[in-house]
Amino acid sequence: MADITDELIMLERSSEEARARLAGLDGEGYAEQWRAWAAAAEAFQAAVTAHATETGQPRHEVEMAAKKAVRHADEDPVE
């Protein structure tokens, strides 16, 4: 498994929380939350690319390790 940082976990958690907040929204509320989610996801993806480049790890392995760490945590992403 790829070596990941706490920052990557935090950024992916933030992205997942923003995505979860899309549920039940519509109209302008949905559009606004979608933009927040897109920004969070973009920040995570940029950090994954930078970390993979800096450490010489395969990018997809870094991304999957961070996603696995967040999605298999005992926390609910909307809390």
PDB file with SEQRES, HELIX, SHEET and CRYST1 records, atoms N, CA, C and O in Angstrom:
SEQRES   1 A   79  MET ALA ASP ILE THR ASP GLU LEU ILE MET LEU GLU ARG          
SEQRES   2 A   79  SER SER GLU GLU ALA ARG ALA ARG LEU ALA GLY LEU ASP          
SEQRES   3 A   79  GLY GLU GLY TYR ALA GLU GLN TRP ARG ALA TRP ALA ALA          
SEQRES   4 A   79  ALA ALA GLU ALA PHE GLN ALA ALA VAL THR ALA HIS ALA          
SEQRES   5 A   79  THR GLU THR GLY GLN PRO ARG HIS GLU VAL GLU MET ALA          
SEQRES   6 A   79  ALA LYS LYS ALA VAL ARG HIS ALA ASP GLU ASP PRO VAL          
SEQRES   7 A   79  GLU                                                          
HELIX    1 AA1 ASP A    6  ALA A   20  1                                  15    
HELIX    2 AA2 GLY A   27  THR A   55  1                                  29    
HELIX    3 AA3 ARG A   59  ARG A   71  1                                  13    
CRYST1    1.000    1.000    1.000  90.00  90.00  90.00 P 1           1          
ATOM      1  N   MET A   1       0.843  -1.178   0.000  1.00  0.00           N  
ATOM      2  CA  MET A   1       0.000   0.000   0.000  1.00  0.00           C  
ATOM      3  C   MET A   1       0.890   1.243   0.000  1.00  0.00           C  
ATOM      4  O   MET A   1       1.981   1.249   0.570  1.00  0.00           O  
ATOM      5  N   ALA A   2       0.402   2.271  -0.642  1.00  0.00           N  
ATOM      6  CA  ALA A   2       1.149   3.519  -0.760  1.00  0.00           C  
ATOM      7  C   ALA A   2       1.256   4.235   0.583  1.00  0.00           C  
ATOM      8  O   ALA A   2       0.397   4.100   1.455  1.00  0.00           O  
ATOM      9  N   ASP A   3       2.331   4.994   0.719  1.00  0.00           N  
ATOM     10  CA  ASP A   3       2.542   5.821   1.906  1.00  0.00           C  
ATOM     11  C   ASP A   3       1.786   7.132   1.702  1.00  0.00           C  
ATOM     12  O   ASP A   3       1.999   7.830   0.711  1.00  0.00           O  
ATOM     13  N   ILE A   4       0.901   7.464   2.649  1.00  0.00           N  
ATOM     14  CA  ILE A   4       0.119   8.691   2.529  1.00  0.00           C  
ATOM     15  C   ILE A   4       0.287   9.539   3.778  1.00  0.00           C  
ATOM     16  O   ILE A   4       0.736   9.059   4.819  1.00  0.00           O  
ATOM     17  N   THR A   5      -0.080  10.804   3.656  1.00  0.00           N  
ATOM     18  CA  THR A   5       0.059  11.743   4.766  1.00  0.00           C  
ATOM     19  C   THR A   5      -1.301  12.036   5.396  1.00  0.00           C  
ATOM     20  O   THR A   5      -2.351  11.755   4.818  1.00  0.00           O  
ATOM     21  N   ASP A   6      -1.248  12.603   6.583  1.00  0.00           N  
ATOM     22  CA  ASP A   6      -2.478  13.038   7.251  1.00  0.00           C  
ATOM     23  C   ASP A   6      -3.178  14.115   6.431  1.00  0.00           C  
ATOM     24  O   ASP A   6      -4.407  14.195   6.428  1.00  0.00           O  
ATOM     25  N   GLU A   7      -2.404  14.941   5.738  1.00  0.00           N  
ATOM     26  CA  GLU A   7      -3.003  15.985   4.898  1.00  0.00           C  
ATOM     27  C   GLU A   7      -3.861  15.378   3.798  1.00  0.00           C  
ATOM     28  O   GLU A   7      -4.959  15.867   3.529  1.00  0.00           O  
ATOM     29  N   LEU A   8      -3.375  14.319   3.159  1.00  0.00           N  
ATOM     30  CA  LEU A   8      -4.158  13.670   2.111  1.00  0.00           C  
ATOM     31  C   LEU A   8      -5.459  13.108   2.678  1.00  0.00           C  
ATOM     32  O   LEU A   8      -6.515  13.218   2.055  1.00  0.00           O  
ATOM     33  N   ILE A   9      -5.376  12.519   3.840  1.00  0.00           N  
ATOM     34  CA  ILE A   9      -6.575  11.980   4.482  1.00  0.00           C  
ATOM     35  C   ILE A   9      -7.550  13.108   4.798  1.00  0.00           C  
ATOM     36  O   ILE A   9      -8.750  12.973   4.559  1.00  0.00           O  
ATOM     37  N   MET A  10      -7.052  14.208   5.327  1.00  0.00           N  
ATOM     38  CA  MET A  10      -7.901  15.349   5.657  1.00  0.00           C  
ATOM     39  C   MET A  10      -8.578  15.915   4.399  1.00  0.00           C  
ATOM     40  O   MET A  10      -9.769  16.224   4.422  1.00  0.00           O  
ATOM     41  N   LEU A  11      -7.820  16.049   3.308  1.00  0.00           N  
ATOM     42  CA  LEU A  11      -8.379  16.587   2.069  1.00  0.00           C  
ATOM     43  C   LEU A  11      -9.432  15.658   1.476  1.00  0.00           C  
ATOM     44  O   LEU A  11     -10.461  16.129   0.992  1.00  0.00           O  
ATOM     45  N   GLU A  12      -9.195  14.351   1.503  1.00  0.00           N  
ATOM     46  CA  GLU A  12     -10.186  13.411   0.987  1.00  0.00           C  
ATOM     47  C   GLU A  12     -11.424  13.396   1.880  1.00  0.00           C  
ATOM     48  O   GLU A  12     -12.544  13.316   1.377  1.00  0.00           O  
ATOM     49  N   ARG A  13     -11.238  13.471   3.187  1.00  0.00           N  
ATOM     50  CA  ARG A  13     -12.378  13.528   4.104  1.00  0.00           C  
ATOM     51  C   ARG A  13     -13.217  14.777   3.829  1.00  0.00           C  
ATOM     52  O   ARG A  13     -14.447  14.718   3.821  1.00  0.00           O  
ATOM     53  N   SER A  14     -12.551  15.894   3.608  1.00  0.00           N  
ATOM     54  CA  SER A  14     -13.252  17.141   3.300  1.00  0.00           C  
ATOM     55  C   SER A  14     -14.054  17.002   2.006  1.00  0.00           C  
ATOM     56  O   SER A  14     -15.191  17.469   1.930  1.00  0.00           O  
ATOM     57  N   SER A  15     -13.478  16.370   1.004  1.00  0.00           N  
ATOM     58  CA  SER A  15     -14.166  16.153  -0.258  1.00  0.00           C  
ATOM     59  C   SER A  15     -15.383  15.258  -0.072  1.00  0.00           C  
ATOM     60  O   SER A  15     -16.450  15.537  -0.619  1.00  0.00           O  
ATOM     61  N   GLU A  16     -15.230  14.198   0.687  1.00  0.00           N  
ATOM     62  CA  GLU A  16     -16.350  13.283   0.940  1.00  0.00           C  
ATOM     63  C   GLU A  16     -17.459  13.959   1.736  1.00  0.00           C  
ATOM     64  O   GLU A  16     -18.640  13.721   1.480  1.00  0.00           O  
ATOM     65  N   GLU A  17     -17.092  14.788   2.685  1.00  0.00           N  
ATOM     66  CA  GLU A  17     -18.098  15.510   3.463  1.00  0.00           C  
ATOM     67  C   GLU A  17     -18.887  16.462   2.569  1.00  0.00           C  
ATOM     68  O   GLU A  17     -20.108  16.571   2.688  1.00  0.00           O  
ATOM     69  N   ALA A  18     -18.186  17.145   1.680  1.00  0.00           N  
ATOM     70  CA  ALA A  18     -18.856  18.065   0.756  1.00  0.00           C  
ATOM     71  C   ALA A  18     -19.764  17.300  -0.197  1.00  0.00           C  
ATOM     72  O   ALA A  18     -20.857  17.769  -0.512  1.00  0.00           O  
ATOM     73  N   ARG A  19     -19.335  16.141  -0.657  1.00  0.00           N  
ATOM     74  CA  ARG A  19     -20.159  15.321  -1.550  1.00  0.00           C  
ATOM     75  C   ARG A  19     -21.411  14.833  -0.825  1.00  0.00           C  
ATOM     76  O   ARG A  19     -22.504  14.844  -1.391  1.00  0.00           O  
ATOM     77  N   ALA A  20     -21.251  14.411   0.410  1.00  0.00           N  
ATOM     78  CA  ALA A  20     -22.387  13.907   1.177  1.00  0.00           C  
ATOM     79  C   ALA A  20     -23.446  14.990   1.397  1.00  0.00           C  
ATOM     80  O   ALA A  20     -24.637  14.692   1.485  1.00  0.00           O  
ATOM     81  N   ARG A  21     -23.012  16.229   1.482  1.00  0.00           N  
ATOM     82  CA  ARG A  21     -23.951  17.341   1.697  1.00  0.00           C  
ATOM     83  C   ARG A  21     -24.805  17.648   0.465  1.00  0.00           C  
ATOM     84  O   ARG A  21     -25.747  18.434   0.558  1.00  0.00           O  
ATOM     85  N   LEU A  22     -24.498  17.050  -0.675  1.00  0.00           N  
ATOM     86  CA  LEU A  22     -25.306  17.244  -1.874  1.00  0.00           C  
ATOM     87  C   LEU A  22     -26.676  16.566  -1.760  1.00  0.00           C  
ATOM     88  O   LEU A  22     -27.633  16.978  -2.415  1.00  0.00           O  
ATOM     89  N   ALA A  23     -26.763  15.536  -0.932  1.00  0.00           N  
ATOM     90  CA  ALA A  23     -28.001  14.766  -0.802  1.00  0.00           C  
ATOM     91  C   ALA A  23     -29.163  15.659  -0.380  1.00  0.00           C  
ATOM     92  O   ALA A  23     -29.078  16.402   0.598  1.00  0.00           O  
ATOM     93  N   GLY A  24     -30.236  15.565  -1.135  1.00  0.00           N  
ATOM     94  CA  GLY A  24     -31.445  16.287  -0.799  1.00  0.00           C  
ATOM     95  C   GLY A  24     -31.494  17.731  -1.240  1.00  0.00           C  
ATOM     96  O   GLY A  24     -32.514  18.395  -1.052  1.00  0.00           O  
ATOM     97  N   LEU A  25     -30.432  18.233  -1.815  1.00  0.00           N  
ATOM     98  CA  LEU A  25     -30.418  19.627  -2.272  1.00  0.00           C  
ATOM     99  C   LEU A  25     -30.913  19.706  -3.711  1.00  0.00           C  
ATOM    100  O   LEU A  25     -30.836  18.735  -4.463  1.00  0.00           O  
ATOM    101  N   ASP A  26     -31.416  20.864  -4.076  1.00  0.00           N  
ATOM    102  CA  ASP A  26     -31.747  21.125  -5.467  1.00  0.00           C  
ATOM    103  C   ASP A  26     -31.581  22.619  -5.741  1.00  0.00           C  
ATOM    104  O   ASP A  26     -31.326  23.411  -4.834  1.00  0.00           O  
ATOM    105  N   GLY A  27     -31.729  22.974  -6.991  1.00  0.00           N  
ATOM    106  CA  GLY A  27     -31.626  24.377  -7.373  1.00  0.00           C  
ATOM    107  C   GLY A  27     -30.290  25.006  -7.024  1.00  0.00           C  
ATOM    108  O   GLY A  27     -29.232  24.393  -7.170  1.00  0.00           O  
ATOM    109  N   GLU A  28     -30.369  26.259  -6.555  1.00  0.00           N  
ATOM    110  CA  GLU A  28     -29.151  27.016  -6.235  1.00  0.00           C  
ATOM    111  C   GLU A  28     -28.381  26.392  -5.077  1.00  0.00           C  
ATOM    112  O   GLU A  28     -27.151  26.426  -5.056  1.00  0.00           O  
ATOM    113  N   GLY A  29     -29.101  25.822  -4.114  1.00  0.00           N  
ATOM    114  CA  GLY A  29     -28.411  25.160  -2.995  1.00  0.00           C  
ATOM    115  C   GLY A  29     -27.542  24.013  -3.473  1.00  0.00           C  
ATOM    116  O   GLY A  29     -26.420  23.830  -3.002  1.00  0.00           O  
ATOM    117  N   TYR A  30     -28.076  23.237  -4.421  1.00  0.00           N  
ATOM    118  CA  TYR A  30     -27.306  22.134  -4.999  1.00  0.00           C  
ATOM    119  C   TYR A  30     -26.100  22.678  -5.763  1.00  0.00           C  
ATOM    120  O   TYR A  30     -24.985  22.180  -5.612  1.00  0.00           O  
ATOM    121  N   ALA A  31     -26.331  23.699  -6.580  1.00  0.00           N  
ATOM    122  CA  ALA A  31     -25.251  24.264  -7.386  1.00  0.00           C  
ATOM    123  C   ALA A  31     -24.129  24.805  -6.506  1.00  0.00           C  
ATOM    124  O   ALA A  31     -22.950  24.607  -6.799  1.00  0.00           O  
ATOM    125  N   GLU A  32     -24.500  25.479  -5.441  1.00  0.00           N  
ATOM    126  CA  GLU A  32     -23.496  26.031  -4.531  1.00  0.00           C  
ATOM    127  C   GLU A  32     -22.699  24.924  -3.848  1.00  0.00           C  
ATOM    128  O   GLU A  32     -21.475  24.998  -3.746  1.00  0.00           O  
ATOM    129  N   GLN A  33     -23.412  23.894  -3.381  1.00  0.00           N  
ATOM    130  CA  GLN A  33     -22.722  22.782  -2.709  1.00  0.00           C  
ATOM    131  C   GLN A  33     -21.887  21.988  -3.697  1.00  0.00           C  
ATOM    132  O   GLN A  33     -20.814  21.494  -3.348  1.00  0.00           O  
ATOM    133  N   TRP A  34     -22.370  21.859  -4.934  1.00  0.00           N  
ATOM    134  CA  TRP A  34     -21.601  21.152  -5.954  1.00  0.00           C  
ATOM    135  C   TRP A  34     -20.275  21.860  -6.190  1.00  0.00           C  
ATOM    136  O   TRP A  34     -19.237  21.212  -6.325  1.00  0.00           O  
ATOM    137  N   ARG A  35     -20.306  23.192  -6.241  1.00  0.00           N  
ATOM    138  CA  ARG A  35     -19.058  23.954  -6.420  1.00  0.00           C  
ATOM    139  C   ARG A  35     -18.111  23.733  -5.249  1.00  0.00           C  
ATOM    140  O   ARG A  35     -16.901  23.616  -5.442  1.00  0.00           O  
ATOM    141  N   ALA A  36     -18.654  23.675  -4.038  1.00  0.00           N  
ATOM    142  CA  ALA A  36     -17.814  23.421  -2.859  1.00  0.00           C  
ATOM    143  C   ALA A  36     -17.197  22.029  -2.943  1.00  0.00           C  
ATOM    144  O   ALA A  36     -16.020  21.847  -2.632  1.00  0.00           O  
ATOM    145  N   TRP A  37     -17.997  21.045  -3.366  1.00  0.00           N  
ATOM    146  CA  TRP A  37     -17.484  19.685  -3.500  1.00  0.00           C  
ATOM    147  C   TRP A  37     -16.418  19.626  -4.591  1.00  0.00           C  
ATOM    148  O   TRP A  37     -15.375  18.998  -4.406  1.00  0.00           O  
ATOM    149  N   ALA A  38     -16.675  20.278  -5.726  1.00  0.00           N  
ATOM    150  CA  ALA A  38     -15.712  20.260  -6.827  1.00  0.00           C  
ATOM    151  C   ALA A  38     -14.380  20.882  -6.405  1.00  0.00           C  
ATOM    152  O   ALA A  38     -13.317  20.377  -6.766  1.00  0.00           O  
ATOM    153  N   ALA A  39     -14.434  21.961  -5.652  1.00  0.00           N  
ATOM    154  CA  ALA A  39     -13.204  22.609  -5.174  1.00  0.00           C  
ATOM    155  C   ALA A  39     -12.445  21.699  -4.217  1.00  0.00           C  
ATOM    156  O   ALA A  39     -11.220  21.604  -4.283  1.00  0.00           O  
ATOM    157  N   ALA A  40     -13.171  21.033  -3.332  1.00  0.00           N  
ATOM    158  CA  ALA A  40     -12.532  20.118  -2.377  1.00  0.00           C  
ATOM    159  C   ALA A  40     -11.920  18.926  -3.109  1.00  0.00           C  
ATOM    160  O   ALA A  40     -10.812  18.501  -2.785  1.00  0.00           O  
ATOM    161  N   ALA A  41     -12.631  18.392  -4.086  1.00  0.00           N  
ATOM    162  CA  ALA A  41     -12.118  17.257  -4.853  1.00  0.00           C  
ATOM    163  C   ALA A  41     -10.882  17.662  -5.664  1.00  0.00           C  
ATOM    164  O   ALA A  41      -9.927  16.893  -5.775  1.00  0.00           O  
ATOM    165  N   GLU A  42     -10.906  18.850  -6.219  1.00  0.00           N  
ATOM    166  CA  GLU A  42      -9.760  19.349  -6.987  1.00  0.00           C  
ATOM    167  C   GLU A  42      -8.531  19.520  -6.088  1.00  0.00           C  
ATOM    168  O   GLU A  42      -7.415  19.186  -6.487  1.00  0.00           O  
ATOM    169  N   ALA A  43      -8.738  20.035  -4.887  1.00  0.00           N  
ATOM    170  CA  ALA A  43      -7.626  20.201  -3.945  1.00  0.00           C  
ATOM    171  C   ALA A  43      -7.032  18.842  -3.575  1.00  0.00           C  
ATOM    172  O   ALA A  43      -5.813  18.692  -3.495  1.00  0.00           O  
ATOM    173  N   PHE A  44      -7.897  17.861  -3.350  1.00  0.00           N  
ATOM    174  CA  PHE A  44      -7.414  16.512  -3.037  1.00  0.00           C  
ATOM    175  C   PHE A  44      -6.617  15.940  -4.203  1.00  0.00           C  
ATOM    176  O   PHE A  44      -5.526  15.407  -4.004  1.00  0.00           O  
ATOM    177  N   GLN A  45      -7.151  16.046  -5.412  1.00  0.00           N  
ATOM    178  CA  GLN A  45      -6.463  15.492  -6.581  1.00  0.00           C  
ATOM    179  C   GLN A  45      -5.106  16.153  -6.800  1.00  0.00           C  
ATOM    180  O   GLN A  45      -4.136  15.477  -7.144  1.00  0.00           O  
ATOM    181  N   ALA A  46      -5.030  17.450  -6.606  1.00  0.00           N  
ATOM    182  CA  ALA A  46      -3.753  18.152  -6.764  1.00  0.00           C  
ATOM    183  C   ALA A  46      -2.744  17.691  -5.718  1.00  0.00           C  
ATOM    184  O   ALA A  46      -1.564  17.516  -6.020  1.00  0.00           O  
ATOM    185  N   ALA A  47      -3.209  17.497  -4.501  1.00  0.00           N  
ATOM    186  CA  ALA A  47      -2.324  17.031  -3.425  1.00  0.00           C  
ATOM    187  C   ALA A  47      -1.845  15.606  -3.689  1.00  0.00           C  
ATOM    188  O   ALA A  47      -0.691  15.278  -3.414  1.00  0.00           O  
ATOM    189  N   VAL A  48      -2.720  14.764  -4.218  1.00  0.00           N  
ATOM    190  CA  VAL A  48      -2.332  13.387  -4.558  1.00  0.00           C  
ATOM    191  C   VAL A  48      -1.232  13.412  -5.616  1.00  0.00           C  
ATOM    192  O   VAL A  48      -0.224  12.718  -5.485  1.00  0.00           O  
ATOM    193  N   THR A  49      -1.425  14.201  -6.648  1.00  0.00           N  
ATOM    194  CA  THR A  49      -0.432  14.290  -7.715  1.00  0.00           C  
ATOM    195  C   THR A  49       0.912  14.787  -7.174  1.00  0.00           C  
ATOM    196  O   THR A  49       1.963  14.235  -7.500  1.00  0.00           O  
ATOM    197  N   ALA A  50       0.868  15.819  -6.357  1.00  0.00           N  
ATOM    198  CA  ALA A  50       2.109  16.369  -5.790  1.00  0.00           C  
ATOM    199  C   ALA A  50       2.805  15.343  -4.906  1.00  0.00           C  
ATOM    200  O   ALA A  50       4.021  15.170  -4.992  1.00  0.00           O  
ATOM    201  N   HIS A  51       2.042  14.662  -4.057  1.00  0.00           N  
ATOM    202  CA  HIS A  51       2.637  13.673  -3.147  1.00  0.00           C  
ATOM    203  C   HIS A  51       3.247  12.505  -3.934  1.00  0.00           C  
ATOM    204  O   HIS A  51       4.351  12.052  -3.631  1.00  0.00           O  
ATOM    205  N   ALA A  52       2.525  12.032  -4.932  1.00  0.00           N  
ATOM    206  CA  ALA A  52       3.037  10.924  -5.745  1.00  0.00           C  
ATOM    207  C   ALA A  52       4.330  11.329  -6.457  1.00  0.00           C  
ATOM    208  O   ALA A  52       5.280  10.550  -6.530  1.00  0.00           O  
ATOM    209  N   THR A  53       4.352  12.533  -6.972  1.00  0.00           N  
ATOM    210  CA  THR A  53       5.542  13.020  -7.661  1.00  0.00           C  
ATOM    211  C   THR A  53       6.715  13.153  -6.698  1.00  0.00           C  
ATOM    212  O   THR A  53       7.833  12.746  -7.015  1.00  0.00           O  
ATOM    213  N   GLU A  54       6.460  13.721  -5.527  1.00  0.00           N  
ATOM    214  CA  GLU A  54       7.525  13.933  -4.537  1.00  0.00           C  
ATOM    215  C   GLU A  54       8.088  12.627  -3.992  1.00  0.00           C  
ATOM    216  O   GLU A  54       9.282  12.535  -3.707  1.00  0.00           O  
ATOM    217  N   THR A  55       7.240  11.621  -3.848  1.00  0.00           N  
ATOM    218  CA  THR A  55       7.674  10.362  -3.227  1.00  0.00           C  
ATOM    219  C   THR A  55       8.010   9.275  -4.228  1.00  0.00           C  
ATOM    220  O   THR A  55       8.535   8.229  -3.848  1.00  0.00           O  
ATOM    221  N   GLY A  56       7.714   9.502  -5.511  1.00  0.00           N  
ATOM    222  CA  GLY A  56       7.997   8.501  -6.533  1.00  0.00           C  
ATOM    223  C   GLY A  56       7.036   7.322  -6.511  1.00  0.00           C  
ATOM    224  O   GLY A  56       7.339   6.263  -7.062  1.00  0.00           O  
ATOM    225  N   GLN A  57       5.889   7.497  -5.882  1.00  0.00           N  
ATOM    226  CA  GLN A  57       4.888   6.425  -5.823  1.00  0.00           C  
ATOM    227  C   GLN A  57       3.929   6.548  -6.998  1.00  0.00           C  
ATOM    228  O   GLN A  57       3.732   7.642  -7.526  1.00  0.00           O  
ATOM    229  N   PRO A  58       3.337   5.444  -7.408  1.00  0.00           N  
ATOM    230  CA  PRO A  58       2.319   5.536  -8.457  1.00  0.00           C  
ATOM    231  C   PRO A  58       1.136   6.377  -7.975  1.00  0.00           C  
ATOM    232  O   PRO A  58       0.630   6.162  -6.873  1.00  0.00           O  
ATOM    233  N   ARG A  59       0.701   7.321  -8.786  1.00  0.00           N  
ATOM    234  CA  ARG A  59      -0.358   8.237  -8.407  1.00  0.00           C  
ATOM    235  C   ARG A  59      -1.635   7.510  -8.018  1.00  0.00           C  
ATOM    236  O   ARG A  59      -2.261   7.845  -7.012  1.00  0.00           O  
ATOM    237  N   HIS A  60      -2.024   6.517  -8.812  1.00  0.00           N  
ATOM    238  CA  HIS A  60      -3.278   5.818  -8.515  1.00  0.00           C  
ATOM    239  C   HIS A  60      -3.218   5.075  -7.187  1.00  0.00           C  
ATOM    240  O   HIS A  60      -4.239   4.930  -6.515  1.00  0.00           O  
ATOM    241  N   GLU A  61      -2.037   4.602  -6.799  1.00  0.00           N  
ATOM    242  CA  GLU A  61      -1.900   3.922  -5.513  1.00  0.00           C  
ATOM    243  C   GLU A  61      -2.030   4.902  -4.353  1.00  0.00           C  
ATOM    244  O   GLU A  61      -2.621   4.570  -3.325  1.00  0.00           O  
ATOM    245  N   VAL A  62      -1.489   6.094  -4.507  1.00  0.00           N  
ATOM    246  CA  VAL A  62      -1.616   7.124  -3.475  1.00  0.00           C  
ATOM    247  C   VAL A  62      -3.084   7.499  -3.316  1.00  0.00           C  
ATOM    248  O   VAL A  62      -3.596   7.574  -2.199  1.00  0.00           O  
ATOM    249  N   GLU A  63      -3.757   7.733  -4.439  1.00  0.00           N  
ATOM    250  CA  GLU A  63      -5.173   8.114  -4.388  1.00  0.00           C  
ATOM    251  C   GLU A  63      -6.016   7.020  -3.725  1.00  0.00           C  
ATOM    252  O   GLU A  63      -6.829   7.306  -2.846  1.00  0.00           O  
ATOM    253  N   MET A  64      -5.821   5.785  -4.141  1.00  0.00           N  
ATOM    254  CA  MET A  64      -6.616   4.684  -3.587  1.00  0.00           C  
ATOM    255  C   MET A  64      -6.334   4.473  -2.102  1.00  0.00           C  
ATOM    256  O   MET A  64      -7.250   4.148  -1.346  1.00  0.00           O  
ATOM    257  N   ALA A  65      -5.095   4.649  -1.672  1.00  0.00           N  
ATOM    258  CA  ALA A  65      -4.761   4.488  -0.258  1.00  0.00           C  
ATOM    259  C   ALA A  65      -5.453   5.551   0.590  1.00  0.00           C  
ATOM    260  O   ALA A  65      -5.958   5.256   1.674  1.00  0.00           O  
ATOM    261  N   ALA A  66      -5.475   6.780   0.096  1.00  0.00           N  
ATOM    262  CA  ALA A  66      -6.145   7.856   0.839  1.00  0.00           C  
ATOM    263  C   ALA A  66      -7.644   7.619   0.887  1.00  0.00           C  
ATOM    264  O   ALA A  66      -8.263   7.783   1.938  1.00  0.00           O  
ATOM    265  N   LYS A  67      -8.234   7.236  -0.237  1.00  0.00           N  
ATOM    266  CA  LYS A  67      -9.674   6.973  -0.277  1.00  0.00           C  
ATOM    267  C   LYS A  67     -10.037   5.809   0.645  1.00  0.00           C  
ATOM    268  O   LYS A  67     -11.042   5.860   1.354  1.00  0.00           O  
ATOM    269  N   LYS A  68      -9.227   4.777   0.629  1.00  0.00           N  
ATOM    270  CA  LYS A  68      -9.485   3.617   1.491  1.00  0.00           C  
ATOM    271  C   LYS A  68      -9.393   4.007   2.960  1.00  0.00           C  
ATOM    272  O   LYS A  68     -10.211   3.575   3.772  1.00  0.00           O  
ATOM    273  N   ALA A  69      -8.411   4.813   3.300  1.00  0.00           N  
ATOM    274  CA  ALA A  69      -8.245   5.243   4.698  1.00  0.00           C  
ATOM    275  C   ALA A  69      -9.465   6.026   5.179  1.00  0.00           C  
ATOM    276  O   ALA A  69      -9.898   5.865   6.320  1.00  0.00           O  
ATOM    277  N   VAL A  70     -10.011   6.862   4.319  1.00  0.00           N  
ATOM    278  CA  VAL A  70     -11.168   7.680   4.695  1.00  0.00           C  
ATOM    279  C   VAL A  70     -12.441   6.853   4.701  1.00  0.00           C  
ATOM    280  O   VAL A  70     -13.223   6.932   5.649  1.00  0.00           O  
ATOM    281  N   ARG A  71     -12.657   6.082   3.688  1.00  0.00           N  
ATOM    282  CA  ARG A  71     -13.919   5.347   3.551  1.00  0.00           C  
ATOM    283  C   ARG A  71     -14.035   4.181   4.508  1.00  0.00           C  
ATOM    284  O   ARG A  71     -15.140   3.705   4.769  1.00  0.00           O  
ATOM    285  N   HIS A  72     -12.926   3.715   5.030  1.00  0.00           N  
ATOM    286  CA  HIS A  72     -12.981   2.612   5.983  1.00  0.00           C  
ATOM    287  C   HIS A  72     -12.795   3.076   7.421  1.00  0.00           C  
ATOM    288  O   HIS A  72     -12.633   2.263   8.331  1.00  0.00           O  
ATOM    289  N   ALA A  73     -12.821   4.386   7.617  1.00  0.00           N  
ATOM    290  CA  ALA A  73     -12.725   4.935   8.976  1.00  0.00           C  
ATOM    291  C   ALA A  73     -14.046   4.704   9.696  1.00  0.00           C  
ATOM    292  O   ALA A  73     -15.077   4.459   9.070  1.00  0.00           O  
ATOM    293  N   ASP A  74     -13.999   4.786  10.998  1.00  0.00           N  
ATOM    294  CA  ASP A  74     -15.204   4.584  11.812  1.00  0.00           C  
ATOM    295  C   ASP A  74     -16.090   5.801  11.874  1.00  0.00           C  
ATOM    296  O   ASP A  74     -17.105   5.784  12.571  1.00  0.00           O  
ATOM    297  N   GLU A  75     -15.740   6.860  11.166  1.00  0.00           N  
ATOM    298  CA  GLU A  75     -16.480   8.115  11.252  1.00  0.00           C  
ATOM    299  C   GLU A  75     -17.487   8.220  10.117  1.00  0.00           C  
ATOM    300  O   GLU A  75     -17.258   7.708   9.021  1.00  0.00           O  
ATOM    301  N   ASP A  76     -18.595   8.885  10.387  1.00  0.00           N  
ATOM    302  CA  ASP A  76     -19.581   9.213   9.375  1.00  0.00           C  
ATOM    303  C   ASP A  76     -19.139  10.492   8.679  1.00  0.00           C  
ATOM    304  O   ASP A  76     -18.887  11.481   9.367  1.00  0.00           O  
ATOM    305  N   PRO A  77     -19.029  10.528   7.331  1.00  0.00           N  
ATOM    306  CA  PRO A  77     -18.503  11.704   6.652  1.00  0.00           C  
ATOM    307  C   PRO A  77     -19.357  12.956   6.784  1.00  0.00           C  
ATOM    308  O   PRO A  77     -18.869  14.046   6.487  1.00  0.00           O  
ATOM    309  N   VAL A  78     -20.609  12.849   7.216  1.00  0.00           N  
ATOM    310  CA  VAL A  78     -21.432  14.039   7.327  1.00  0.00           C  
ATOM    311  C   VAL A  78     -21.468  14.606   8.739  1.00  0.00           C  
ATOM    312  O   VAL A  78     -22.145  15.605   8.980  1.00  0.00           O  
ATOM    313  N   GLU A  79     -20.773  14.005   9.652  1.00  0.00           N  
ATOM    314  CA  GLU A  79     -20.731  14.540  11.024  1.00  0.00           C  
ATOM    315  C   GLU A  79     -19.609  15.525  11.170  1.00  0.00           C  
ATOM    316  O   GLU A  79     -19.413  16.082  12.250  1.00  0.00           O  
TER     317      GLU A  79                                                      
END                                                                             
